[in-house]
């Protein structure tokens, strides 16, 4: 009996450790199938209503994921979080792209679309231009690892994780060190992430983009 009790305590402690090693932002739920996932919205009611035509939860087998289909649209959705980035510096997620927004290039306003993008947004007094890092699956031939800034918002920095040469129709796992990327771009101390954003857009190129997102998780080292 004592041996059994000790084993239970060990397993409980191990489970707690594993839970403490990660914070789930979103795994998406079958309960939200056919609609925007709970807790996600755009900057106002009008844009959230528009987002409902672009983003919805779908189910493949037992797995729910976020589907995004942009037809000349540009609507970002976000979920408020409060993540201690020093404790959980690593961000992981899965995504795939089924259709690229042809002619896109994130460096310029007239072509500034992304087939898929994950935003990490940080607290700042400039609500109209917050500090953010945008991790993108680009429809351009910009090299993987290329860094630039948004032509629309100088405080939004961009990192190319995938490009037009990356395989389509295939789930790809990503893992980035948000803390190190923040230090690279902004150089100042930061403690918390306040919002995670998602956007698949195609308005500037007047084209079309299809992507999917899943399993957005912050991890310790």
Short mmCIF file of N, CA and C in Angstrom, two decimals, residues 32-216:
data_model
loop_
_atom_site.label_atom_id
_atom_site.label_comp_id
_atom_site.label_asym_id
_atom_site.label_seq_id
_atom_site.Cartn_x
_atom_site.Cartn_y
_atom_site.Cartn_z
N UNK A 32 -16.86 24.19 -31.26
CA UNK A 32 -16.93 25.43 -32.03
C UNK A 32 -16.99 25.18 -33.53
N UNK A 33 -17.21 23.96 -33.95
CA UNK A 33 -17.17 23.63 -35.37
C UNK A 33 -18.13 24.52 -36.17
N UNK A 34 -17.62 25.04 -37.29
CA UNK A 34 -18.42 25.87 -38.16
C UNK A 34 -18.48 27.33 -37.80
N UNK A 35 -17.73 27.74 -36.77
CA UNK A 35 -17.78 29.13 -36.34
C UNK A 35 -16.43 29.58 -35.78
N UNK A 36 -16.35 30.87 -35.45
CA UNK A 36 -15.14 31.38 -34.79
C UNK A 36 -14.95 30.66 -33.45
N UNK A 37 -13.71 30.33 -33.10
CA UNK A 37 -13.49 29.68 -31.80
C UNK A 37 -13.79 30.63 -30.65
N UNK A 38 -14.26 30.08 -29.56
CA UNK A 38 -14.59 30.86 -28.37
C UNK A 38 -13.36 31.62 -27.88
N UNK A 39 -13.55 32.91 -27.56
CA UNK A 39 -12.46 33.71 -27.03
C UNK A 39 -11.67 34.47 -28.09
N UNK A 40 -11.97 34.24 -29.36
CA UNK A 40 -11.27 34.91 -30.45
C UNK A 40 -12.19 35.95 -31.09
N UNK A 41 -11.65 37.13 -31.35
CA UNK A 41 -12.44 38.18 -31.99
C UNK A 41 -11.50 39.16 -32.70
N UNK A 42 -12.10 40.05 -33.49
CA UNK A 42 -11.33 41.09 -34.15
C UNK A 42 -11.41 42.38 -33.34
N UNK A 43 -10.94 43.49 -33.90
CA UNK A 43 -10.79 44.72 -33.11
C UNK A 43 -12.11 45.39 -32.76
N UNK A 44 -13.17 45.09 -33.51
CA UNK A 44 -14.48 45.63 -33.16
C UNK A 44 -15.56 44.68 -33.67
N UNK A 45 -16.82 44.99 -33.36
CA UNK A 45 -17.92 44.09 -33.71
C UNK A 45 -18.03 43.91 -35.22
N UNK A 46 -17.90 45.00 -35.97
CA UNK A 46 -18.03 44.93 -37.42
C UNK A 46 -16.98 44.01 -38.03
N UNK A 47 -15.73 44.14 -37.57
CA UNK A 47 -14.65 43.31 -38.10
C UNK A 47 -14.79 41.86 -37.64
N UNK A 48 -15.31 41.66 -36.43
CA UNK A 48 -15.53 40.29 -35.95
C UNK A 48 -16.59 39.60 -36.80
N UNK A 49 -17.63 40.33 -37.17
CA UNK A 49 -18.65 39.76 -38.05
C UNK A 49 -18.05 39.39 -39.41
N UNK A 50 -17.16 40.23 -39.90
CA UNK A 50 -16.49 39.94 -41.17
C UNK A 50 -15.57 38.73 -41.03
N UNK A 51 -14.93 38.62 -39.86
CA UNK A 51 -14.00 37.51 -39.62
C UNK A 51 -14.72 36.17 -39.66
N UNK A 52 -16.00 36.17 -39.29
CA UNK A 52 -16.77 34.92 -39.28
C UNK A 52 -16.90 34.31 -40.67
N UNK A 53 -16.71 35.14 -41.70
CA UNK A 53 -16.79 34.64 -43.08
C UNK A 53 -15.44 34.09 -43.55
N UNK A 54 -14.39 34.37 -42.78
CA UNK A 54 -13.03 33.95 -43.17
C UNK A 54 -12.54 32.78 -42.34
N UNK A 55 -12.82 32.83 -41.05
CA UNK A 55 -12.27 31.83 -40.11
C UNK A 55 -13.38 30.98 -39.50
N UNK A 56 -13.13 29.69 -39.40
CA UNK A 56 -14.06 28.80 -38.71
C UNK A 56 -13.34 27.53 -38.29
N UNK A 57 -13.85 26.92 -37.26
CA UNK A 57 -13.29 25.66 -36.78
C UNK A 57 -13.84 24.50 -37.61
N UNK A 58 -12.94 23.63 -38.05
CA UNK A 58 -13.32 22.41 -38.76
C UNK A 58 -12.78 21.21 -37.99
N UNK A 59 -13.29 20.05 -38.30
CA UNK A 59 -12.85 18.82 -37.63
C UNK A 59 -12.40 17.81 -38.67
N UNK A 60 -11.22 17.23 -38.44
CA UNK A 60 -10.69 16.17 -39.28
C UNK A 60 -10.45 14.96 -38.38
N UNK A 61 -11.31 13.96 -38.50
CA UNK A 61 -11.22 12.83 -37.58
C UNK A 61 -11.60 13.27 -36.18
N UNK A 62 -10.66 13.12 -35.24
CA UNK A 62 -10.89 13.55 -33.86
C UNK A 62 -10.26 14.90 -33.56
N UNK A 63 -9.67 15.53 -34.57
CA UNK A 63 -8.93 16.77 -34.34
C UNK A 63 -9.65 17.98 -34.89
N UNK A 64 -9.81 19.00 -34.04
CA UNK A 64 -10.38 20.27 -34.46
C UNK A 64 -9.25 21.26 -34.75
N UNK A 65 -9.44 22.10 -35.77
CA UNK A 65 -8.43 23.09 -36.14
C UNK A 65 -9.13 24.32 -36.71
N UNK A 66 -8.37 25.41 -36.85
CA UNK A 66 -8.93 26.64 -37.40
C UNK A 66 -8.65 26.72 -38.89
N UNK A 67 -9.70 26.86 -39.67
CA UNK A 67 -9.61 26.99 -41.13
C UNK A 67 -9.75 28.46 -41.49
N UNK A 68 -8.92 28.93 -42.43
CA UNK A 68 -8.96 30.32 -42.86
C UNK A 68 -9.00 30.40 -44.38
N UNK A 69 -9.97 31.13 -44.91
CA UNK A 69 -10.10 31.28 -46.36
C UNK A 69 -10.37 32.74 -46.68
N UNK A 70 -9.35 33.41 -47.18
CA UNK A 70 -9.43 34.83 -47.50
C UNK A 70 -9.60 35.03 -49.00
N UNK A 71 -10.62 35.80 -49.38
CA UNK A 71 -10.85 36.14 -50.79
C UNK A 71 -10.81 37.66 -50.91
N UNK A 72 -9.59 38.20 -51.01
CA UNK A 72 -9.43 39.64 -51.08
C UNK A 72 -9.71 40.35 -49.78
N UNK A 73 -9.61 39.62 -48.66
CA UNK A 73 -9.92 40.17 -47.33
C UNK A 73 -8.66 40.37 -46.50
N UNK A 74 -8.79 41.19 -45.46
CA UNK A 74 -7.72 41.36 -44.48
C UNK A 74 -8.34 41.59 -43.11
N UNK A 75 -8.53 40.52 -42.36
CA UNK A 75 -9.10 40.62 -41.02
C UNK A 75 -8.27 39.76 -40.07
N UNK A 76 -7.77 40.39 -39.03
CA UNK A 76 -7.01 39.66 -38.01
C UNK A 76 -7.94 39.32 -36.85
N UNK A 77 -7.78 38.12 -36.32
CA UNK A 77 -8.48 37.77 -35.08
C UNK A 77 -7.44 37.55 -33.99
N UNK A 78 -7.85 37.77 -32.75
CA UNK A 78 -6.90 37.64 -31.65
C UNK A 78 -7.55 37.09 -30.39
N UNK A 79 -6.70 36.58 -29.53
CA UNK A 79 -7.15 36.08 -28.23
C UNK A 79 -6.28 36.70 -27.15
N UNK A 80 -6.93 37.30 -26.15
CA UNK A 80 -6.18 37.91 -25.06
C UNK A 80 -5.54 36.84 -24.19
N UNK A 81 -4.29 37.07 -23.81
CA UNK A 81 -3.56 36.16 -22.94
C UNK A 81 -2.77 36.98 -21.94
N UNK A 82 -2.18 36.33 -20.99
CA UNK A 82 -1.25 36.98 -20.06
C UNK A 82 -0.15 35.97 -19.78
N UNK A 83 0.87 36.00 -20.62
CA UNK A 83 1.95 35.01 -20.58
C UNK A 83 3.24 35.66 -20.10
N UNK A 84 3.82 35.11 -19.06
CA UNK A 84 5.13 35.56 -18.60
C UNK A 84 6.17 35.00 -19.57
N UNK A 85 6.67 35.87 -20.44
CA UNK A 85 7.54 35.43 -21.52
C UNK A 85 8.91 34.96 -21.03
N UNK A 86 9.28 35.39 -19.84
CA UNK A 86 10.55 34.91 -19.27
C UNK A 86 10.40 33.48 -18.77
N UNK A 87 9.22 33.14 -18.31
CA UNK A 87 8.97 31.78 -17.83
C UNK A 87 8.62 30.84 -18.98
N UNK A 88 7.93 31.39 -19.99
CA UNK A 88 7.50 30.58 -21.14
C UNK A 88 7.95 31.27 -22.44
N UNK A 89 9.23 31.21 -22.76
CA UNK A 89 9.75 31.94 -23.92
C UNK A 89 9.51 31.28 -25.27
N UNK A 90 9.16 30.00 -25.26
CA UNK A 90 9.02 29.25 -26.50
C UNK A 90 7.56 29.18 -26.93
N UNK A 91 7.31 29.49 -28.20
CA UNK A 91 5.96 29.37 -28.75
C UNK A 91 5.97 28.30 -29.84
N UNK A 92 5.03 27.37 -29.75
CA UNK A 92 4.91 26.32 -30.77
C UNK A 92 3.50 26.32 -31.34
N UNK A 93 3.38 25.89 -32.57
CA UNK A 93 2.07 25.71 -33.20
C UNK A 93 2.24 24.88 -34.47
N UNK A 94 1.12 24.43 -35.00
CA UNK A 94 1.10 23.75 -36.30
C UNK A 94 0.29 24.60 -37.27
N UNK A 95 0.70 24.57 -38.53
CA UNK A 95 -0.08 25.24 -39.56
C UNK A 95 0.16 24.59 -40.91
N UNK A 96 -0.71 24.89 -41.84
CA UNK A 96 -0.51 24.45 -43.22
C UNK A 96 -1.15 25.48 -44.14
N UNK A 97 -0.66 25.51 -45.37
CA UNK A 97 -1.22 26.40 -46.38
C UNK A 97 -1.64 25.56 -47.58
N UNK A 98 -2.87 25.79 -48.03
CA UNK A 98 -3.39 25.08 -49.20
C UNK A 98 -3.39 25.95 -50.45
N UNK A 99 -3.41 27.27 -50.25
CA UNK A 99 -3.37 28.18 -51.39
C UNK A 99 -2.64 29.46 -51.01
N UNK A 100 -1.65 29.85 -51.80
CA UNK A 100 -0.87 31.06 -51.55
C UNK A 100 -1.55 32.28 -52.17
N UNK A 101 -1.39 33.42 -51.53
CA UNK A 101 -1.86 34.69 -52.09
C UNK A 101 -0.80 35.16 -53.10
N UNK A 102 -1.00 34.82 -54.34
CA UNK A 102 0.00 35.04 -55.38
C UNK A 102 0.40 36.51 -55.50
N UNK A 103 1.71 36.74 -55.60
CA UNK A 103 2.24 38.09 -55.77
C UNK A 103 2.52 38.82 -54.48
N UNK A 104 2.31 38.16 -53.35
CA UNK A 104 2.50 38.82 -52.05
C UNK A 104 3.98 38.95 -51.69
N UNK A 105 4.28 40.03 -51.00
CA UNK A 105 5.63 40.29 -50.47
C UNK A 105 5.44 41.21 -49.27
N UNK A 106 5.78 40.71 -48.09
CA UNK A 106 5.49 41.43 -46.84
C UNK A 106 6.23 42.75 -46.69
N UNK A 107 7.20 43.02 -47.53
CA UNK A 107 8.01 44.25 -47.38
C UNK A 107 7.30 45.51 -47.87
N UNK A 108 6.28 45.35 -48.71
CA UNK A 108 5.68 46.51 -49.36
C UNK A 108 4.16 46.57 -49.13
N UNK A 109 3.64 47.79 -49.05
CA UNK A 109 2.21 47.97 -48.81
C UNK A 109 1.35 47.35 -49.91
N UNK A 110 1.76 47.56 -51.15
CA UNK A 110 0.91 47.10 -52.26
C UNK A 110 0.88 45.59 -52.41
N UNK A 111 1.79 44.90 -51.71
CA UNK A 111 1.82 43.43 -51.79
C UNK A 111 1.85 42.79 -50.41
N UNK A 112 1.52 43.56 -49.38
CA UNK A 112 1.72 43.12 -48.00
C UNK A 112 0.72 42.13 -47.46
N UNK A 113 0.55 41.01 -48.14
CA UNK A 113 -0.33 39.93 -47.67
C UNK A 113 0.50 38.74 -47.21
N UNK A 114 -0.09 37.91 -46.36
CA UNK A 114 0.57 36.69 -45.89
C UNK A 114 -0.42 35.53 -45.96
N UNK A 115 0.03 34.41 -46.50
CA UNK A 115 -0.84 33.23 -46.58
C UNK A 115 -1.26 32.77 -45.19
N UNK A 116 -0.32 32.88 -44.25
CA UNK A 116 -0.62 32.54 -42.85
C UNK A 116 0.30 33.35 -41.95
N UNK A 117 -0.22 33.77 -40.81
CA UNK A 117 0.59 34.56 -39.88
C UNK A 117 0.11 34.38 -38.45
N UNK A 118 1.09 34.28 -37.56
CA UNK A 118 0.84 34.27 -36.11
C UNK A 118 1.48 35.53 -35.53
N UNK A 119 0.69 36.33 -34.82
CA UNK A 119 1.18 37.55 -34.18
C UNK A 119 1.34 37.31 -32.68
N UNK A 120 2.45 37.83 -32.14
CA UNK A 120 2.64 37.88 -30.70
C UNK A 120 2.71 39.36 -30.33
N UNK A 121 1.76 39.82 -29.52
CA UNK A 121 1.62 41.25 -29.24
C UNK A 121 1.97 41.54 -27.78
N UNK A 122 2.73 42.62 -27.58
CA UNK A 122 3.26 42.96 -26.26
C UNK A 122 2.64 44.26 -25.74
N UNK A 123 2.57 44.42 -24.42
CA UNK A 123 2.01 45.63 -23.82
C UNK A 123 2.80 46.87 -24.21
N UNK A 124 2.09 47.95 -24.49
CA UNK A 124 2.73 49.23 -24.78
C UNK A 124 1.70 50.34 -24.60
N UNK A 125 2.16 51.53 -24.32
CA UNK A 125 1.23 52.65 -24.16
C UNK A 125 0.70 53.11 -25.51
N UNK A 126 1.37 52.72 -26.60
CA UNK A 126 0.91 53.08 -27.94
C UNK A 126 -0.11 52.06 -28.44
N UNK A 127 -1.36 52.23 -28.07
CA UNK A 127 -2.38 51.26 -28.45
C UNK A 127 -2.59 51.20 -29.96
N UNK A 128 -2.30 52.30 -30.64
CA UNK A 128 -2.49 52.35 -32.09
C UNK A 128 -1.33 51.70 -32.84
N UNK A 129 -0.21 51.49 -32.15
CA UNK A 129 0.96 50.88 -32.80
C UNK A 129 1.73 50.05 -31.78
N UNK A 130 1.14 48.96 -31.28
CA UNK A 130 1.81 48.15 -30.24
C UNK A 130 2.99 47.39 -30.81
N UNK A 131 3.87 46.98 -29.92
CA UNK A 131 4.99 46.14 -30.35
C UNK A 131 4.47 44.74 -30.62
N UNK A 132 4.89 44.19 -31.74
CA UNK A 132 4.42 42.86 -32.11
C UNK A 132 5.46 42.17 -32.99
N UNK A 133 5.46 40.85 -32.91
CA UNK A 133 6.26 40.04 -33.83
C UNK A 133 5.30 39.20 -34.64
N UNK A 134 5.47 39.25 -35.95
CA UNK A 134 4.60 38.52 -36.88
C UNK A 134 5.41 37.41 -37.54
N UNK A 135 5.05 36.18 -37.22
CA UNK A 135 5.69 35.01 -37.82
C UNK A 135 4.85 34.59 -39.03
N UNK A 136 5.46 34.53 -40.22
CA UNK A 136 4.65 34.34 -41.42
C UNK A 136 5.05 33.15 -42.27
N UNK A 137 4.04 32.64 -42.95
CA UNK A 137 4.21 31.73 -44.08
C UNK A 137 3.99 32.61 -45.30
N UNK A 138 5.06 33.00 -45.94
CA UNK A 138 5.00 33.98 -47.02
C UNK A 138 4.73 33.33 -48.37
N UNK A 139 4.02 34.06 -49.21
CA UNK A 139 3.80 33.60 -50.59
C UNK A 139 4.93 34.07 -51.50
N UNK A 140 5.90 34.76 -50.92
CA UNK A 140 7.04 35.27 -51.68
C UNK A 140 8.19 34.27 -51.66
N UNK A 141 9.27 34.65 -52.32
CA UNK A 141 10.49 33.83 -52.31
C UNK A 141 11.51 34.35 -51.30
N UNK A 142 11.07 35.24 -50.40
CA UNK A 142 11.97 35.73 -49.36
C UNK A 142 12.52 34.54 -48.58
N UNK A 143 13.82 34.55 -48.27
CA UNK A 143 14.43 33.38 -47.62
C UNK A 143 13.90 33.13 -46.22
N UNK A 144 13.84 31.87 -45.85
CA UNK A 144 13.42 31.49 -44.50
C UNK A 144 14.40 32.08 -43.49
N UNK A 145 13.88 32.73 -42.47
CA UNK A 145 14.70 33.41 -41.48
C UNK A 145 14.85 34.90 -41.75
N UNK A 146 14.39 35.35 -42.92
CA UNK A 146 14.48 36.77 -43.28
C UNK A 146 13.66 37.61 -42.31
N UNK A 147 14.22 38.74 -41.89
CA UNK A 147 13.56 39.63 -40.94
C UNK A 147 13.35 41.00 -41.56
N UNK A 148 12.19 41.57 -41.31
CA UNK A 148 11.88 42.90 -41.80
C UNK A 148 10.82 43.52 -40.89
N UNK A 149 10.26 44.65 -41.29
CA UNK A 149 9.19 45.27 -40.50
C UNK A 149 7.98 45.50 -41.38
N UNK A 150 6.83 45.60 -40.76
CA UNK A 150 5.60 45.82 -41.50
C UNK A 150 5.61 47.20 -42.15
N UNK A 151 5.22 47.31 -43.41
CA UNK A 151 5.13 48.63 -44.04
C UNK A 151 3.95 49.44 -43.52
N UNK A 152 3.09 48.80 -42.75
CA UNK A 152 1.91 49.47 -42.20
C UNK A 152 2.10 49.92 -40.76
N UNK A 153 2.93 49.19 -40.01
CA UNK A 153 3.13 49.49 -38.58
C UNK A 153 4.59 49.23 -38.23
N UNK A 154 5.33 50.28 -37.95
CA UNK A 154 6.77 50.16 -37.72
C UNK A 154 7.12 49.29 -36.53
N UNK A 155 6.22 49.19 -35.56
CA UNK A 155 6.49 48.37 -34.37
C UNK A 155 6.13 46.90 -34.56
N UNK A 156 5.60 46.55 -35.73
CA UNK A 156 5.34 45.14 -36.04
C UNK A 156 6.50 44.59 -36.85
N UNK A 157 7.22 43.68 -36.27
CA UNK A 157 8.38 43.08 -36.92
C UNK A 157 7.99 41.72 -37.52
N UNK A 158 8.61 41.37 -38.62
CA UNK A 158 8.23 40.19 -39.38
C UNK A 158 9.39 39.21 -39.49
N UNK A 159 9.09 37.93 -39.28
CA UNK A 159 10.07 36.87 -39.50
C UNK A 159 9.45 35.84 -40.44
N UNK A 160 10.15 35.54 -41.53
CA UNK A 160 9.68 34.55 -42.49
C UNK A 160 10.06 33.15 -42.00
N UNK A 161 9.06 32.33 -41.73
CA UNK A 161 9.31 30.95 -41.31
C UNK A 161 9.16 29.96 -42.46
N UNK A 162 8.24 30.26 -43.37
CA UNK A 162 8.02 29.44 -44.56
C UNK A 162 7.79 30.38 -45.74
N UNK A 163 8.04 29.89 -46.95
CA UNK A 163 7.83 30.73 -48.13
C UNK A 163 7.16 29.93 -49.25
N UNK A 164 7.14 30.50 -50.45
CA UNK A 164 6.42 29.88 -51.56
C UNK A 164 6.99 28.51 -51.96
N UNK A 165 8.21 28.24 -51.54
CA UNK A 165 8.84 26.95 -51.86
C UNK A 165 8.55 25.87 -50.81
N UNK A 166 7.93 26.26 -49.72
CA UNK A 166 7.59 25.28 -48.67
C UNK A 166 6.41 24.43 -49.14
N UNK A 167 6.36 23.17 -48.70
CA UNK A 167 5.31 22.26 -49.19
C UNK A 167 3.90 22.70 -48.77
N UNK A 168 2.98 22.64 -49.72
CA UNK A 168 1.58 22.95 -49.45
C UNK A 168 0.83 21.69 -49.03
N UNK A 169 -0.37 21.89 -48.47
CA UNK A 169 -1.28 20.79 -48.10
C UNK A 169 -0.67 19.85 -47.06
N UNK A 170 0.26 20.37 -46.28
CA UNK A 170 0.95 19.52 -45.30
C UNK A 170 1.12 20.29 -44.00
N UNK A 171 0.71 19.68 -42.88
CA UNK A 171 0.90 20.31 -41.58
C UNK A 171 2.39 20.43 -41.25
N UNK A 172 2.77 21.61 -40.79
CA UNK A 172 4.16 21.88 -40.43
C UNK A 172 4.20 22.36 -38.98
N UNK A 173 5.08 21.79 -38.20
CA UNK A 173 5.25 22.19 -36.79
C UNK A 173 6.27 23.32 -36.69
N UNK A 174 5.94 24.36 -35.92
CA UNK A 174 6.86 25.48 -35.72
C UNK A 174 7.24 25.59 -34.24
N UNK A 175 8.43 26.11 -34.01
CA UNK A 175 8.92 26.35 -32.65
C UNK A 175 9.82 27.58 -32.70
N UNK A 176 9.43 28.64 -32.01
CA UNK A 176 10.21 29.88 -32.02
C UNK A 176 10.49 30.33 -30.59
N UNK A 177 11.59 31.04 -30.42
CA UNK A 177 11.94 31.61 -29.12
C UNK A 177 11.52 33.08 -29.14
N UNK A 178 10.35 33.35 -28.62
CA UNK A 178 9.78 34.70 -28.67
C UNK A 178 10.63 35.69 -27.88
N UNK A 179 11.15 35.26 -26.75
CA UNK A 179 11.96 36.15 -25.92
C UNK A 179 13.21 36.61 -26.67
N UNK A 180 13.90 35.68 -27.31
CA UNK A 180 15.10 36.04 -28.07
C UNK A 180 14.76 36.91 -29.27
N UNK A 181 13.65 36.62 -29.93
CA UNK A 181 13.24 37.44 -31.07
C UNK A 181 12.87 38.85 -30.62
N UNK A 182 12.23 38.97 -29.45
CA UNK A 182 11.89 40.29 -28.92
C UNK A 182 13.17 41.09 -28.63
N UNK A 183 14.14 40.45 -28.01
CA UNK A 183 15.40 41.12 -27.71
C UNK A 183 16.09 41.59 -28.98
N UNK A 184 16.01 40.77 -30.03
CA UNK A 184 16.65 41.11 -31.30
C UNK A 184 16.03 42.38 -31.90
N UNK A 185 14.72 42.45 -31.89
CA UNK A 185 14.04 43.57 -32.53
C UNK A 185 13.96 44.82 -31.66
N UNK A 186 13.70 44.64 -30.37
CA UNK A 186 13.40 45.79 -29.52
C UNK A 186 14.45 46.07 -28.46
N UNK A 187 15.22 45.07 -28.09
CA UNK A 187 16.35 45.25 -27.20
C UNK A 187 16.03 45.57 -25.75
N UNK A 188 14.78 45.83 -25.44
CA UNK A 188 14.41 46.21 -24.08
C UNK A 188 13.80 45.03 -23.34
N UNK A 189 13.71 45.19 -22.03
CA UNK A 189 13.13 44.12 -21.22
C UNK A 189 11.62 44.04 -21.45
N UNK A 190 11.14 42.83 -21.47
CA UNK A 190 9.71 42.60 -21.60
C UNK A 190 9.32 41.45 -20.69
N UNK A 191 8.14 41.49 -20.14
CA UNK A 191 7.74 40.42 -19.23
C UNK A 191 6.54 39.63 -19.72
N UNK A 192 5.57 40.31 -20.34
CA UNK A 192 4.33 39.61 -20.67
C UNK A 192 3.93 39.77 -22.14
N UNK A 193 3.27 38.75 -22.64
CA UNK A 193 2.57 38.79 -23.92
C UNK A 193 1.10 39.04 -23.61
N UNK A 194 0.46 39.95 -24.34
CA UNK A 194 -0.94 40.28 -24.02
C UNK A 194 -1.95 39.73 -25.02
N UNK A 195 -1.48 39.35 -26.21
CA UNK A 195 -2.43 38.87 -27.21
C UNK A 195 -1.72 38.00 -28.24
N UNK A 196 -2.43 36.96 -28.69
CA UNK A 196 -1.97 36.16 -29.81
C UNK A 196 -2.93 36.40 -30.97
N UNK A 197 -2.39 36.74 -32.12
CA UNK A 197 -3.23 37.03 -33.28
C UNK A 197 -3.00 36.05 -34.41
N UNK A 198 -3.99 35.92 -35.25
CA UNK A 198 -3.93 35.07 -36.45
C UNK A 198 -4.45 35.88 -37.62
N UNK A 199 -3.76 35.78 -38.76
CA UNK A 199 -4.31 36.42 -39.96
C UNK A 199 -3.86 35.71 -41.23
N UNK A 200 -4.82 35.41 -42.06
CA UNK A 200 -4.60 35.00 -43.45
C UNK A 200 -5.26 36.08 -44.29
N UNK A 201 -4.48 36.80 -45.11
CA UNK A 201 -5.06 37.93 -45.84
C UNK A 201 -4.61 37.95 -47.30
N UNK A 202 -5.41 38.64 -48.12
CA UNK A 202 -5.14 38.68 -49.56
C UNK A 202 -5.70 39.94 -50.21
N UNK A 203 -5.90 41.00 -49.40
CA UNK A 203 -6.54 42.21 -49.92
C UNK A 203 -5.65 43.01 -50.85
N UNK A 204 -4.37 43.12 -50.51
CA UNK A 204 -3.47 43.95 -51.31
C UNK A 204 -3.18 43.35 -52.68
N UNK A 205 -3.11 42.04 -52.73
CA UNK A 205 -2.82 41.35 -54.00
C UNK A 205 -4.10 40.99 -54.75
N UNK A 206 -5.25 41.29 -54.15
CA UNK A 206 -6.54 40.98 -54.79
C UNK A 206 -6.58 39.52 -55.23
N UNK A 207 -6.15 38.67 -54.32
CA UNK A 207 -6.03 37.25 -54.64
C UNK A 207 -6.82 36.41 -53.65
N UNK A 208 -6.31 35.24 -53.35
CA UNK A 208 -7.00 34.30 -52.48
C UNK A 208 -5.97 33.50 -51.70
N UNK A 209 -6.27 33.20 -50.45
CA UNK A 209 -5.36 32.40 -49.62
C UNK A 209 -6.17 31.46 -48.73
N UNK A 210 -5.65 30.25 -48.57
CA UNK A 210 -6.30 29.25 -47.72
C UNK A 210 -5.25 28.65 -46.79
N UNK A 211 -5.54 28.64 -45.50
CA UNK A 211 -4.58 28.12 -44.51
C UNK A 211 -5.32 27.47 -43.35
N UNK A 212 -4.56 26.84 -42.46
CA UNK A 212 -5.13 26.22 -41.26
C UNK A 212 -4.14 26.35 -40.12
N UNK A 213 -4.67 26.40 -38.89
CA UNK A 213 -3.86 26.60 -37.69
C UNK A 213 -4.30 25.64 -36.59
N UNK A 214 -3.34 25.26 -35.73
CA UNK A 214 -3.70 24.36 -34.63
C UNK A 214 -2.62 24.37 -33.54
N UNK A 215 -3.00 23.94 -32.34
CA UNK A 215 -2.09 23.64 -31.23
C UNK A 215 -1.11 24.78 -30.92
N UNK A 216 -1.64 25.94 -30.52
CA UNK A 216 -0.82 27.10 -30.19
C UNK A 216 -0.48 27.03 -28.70
#
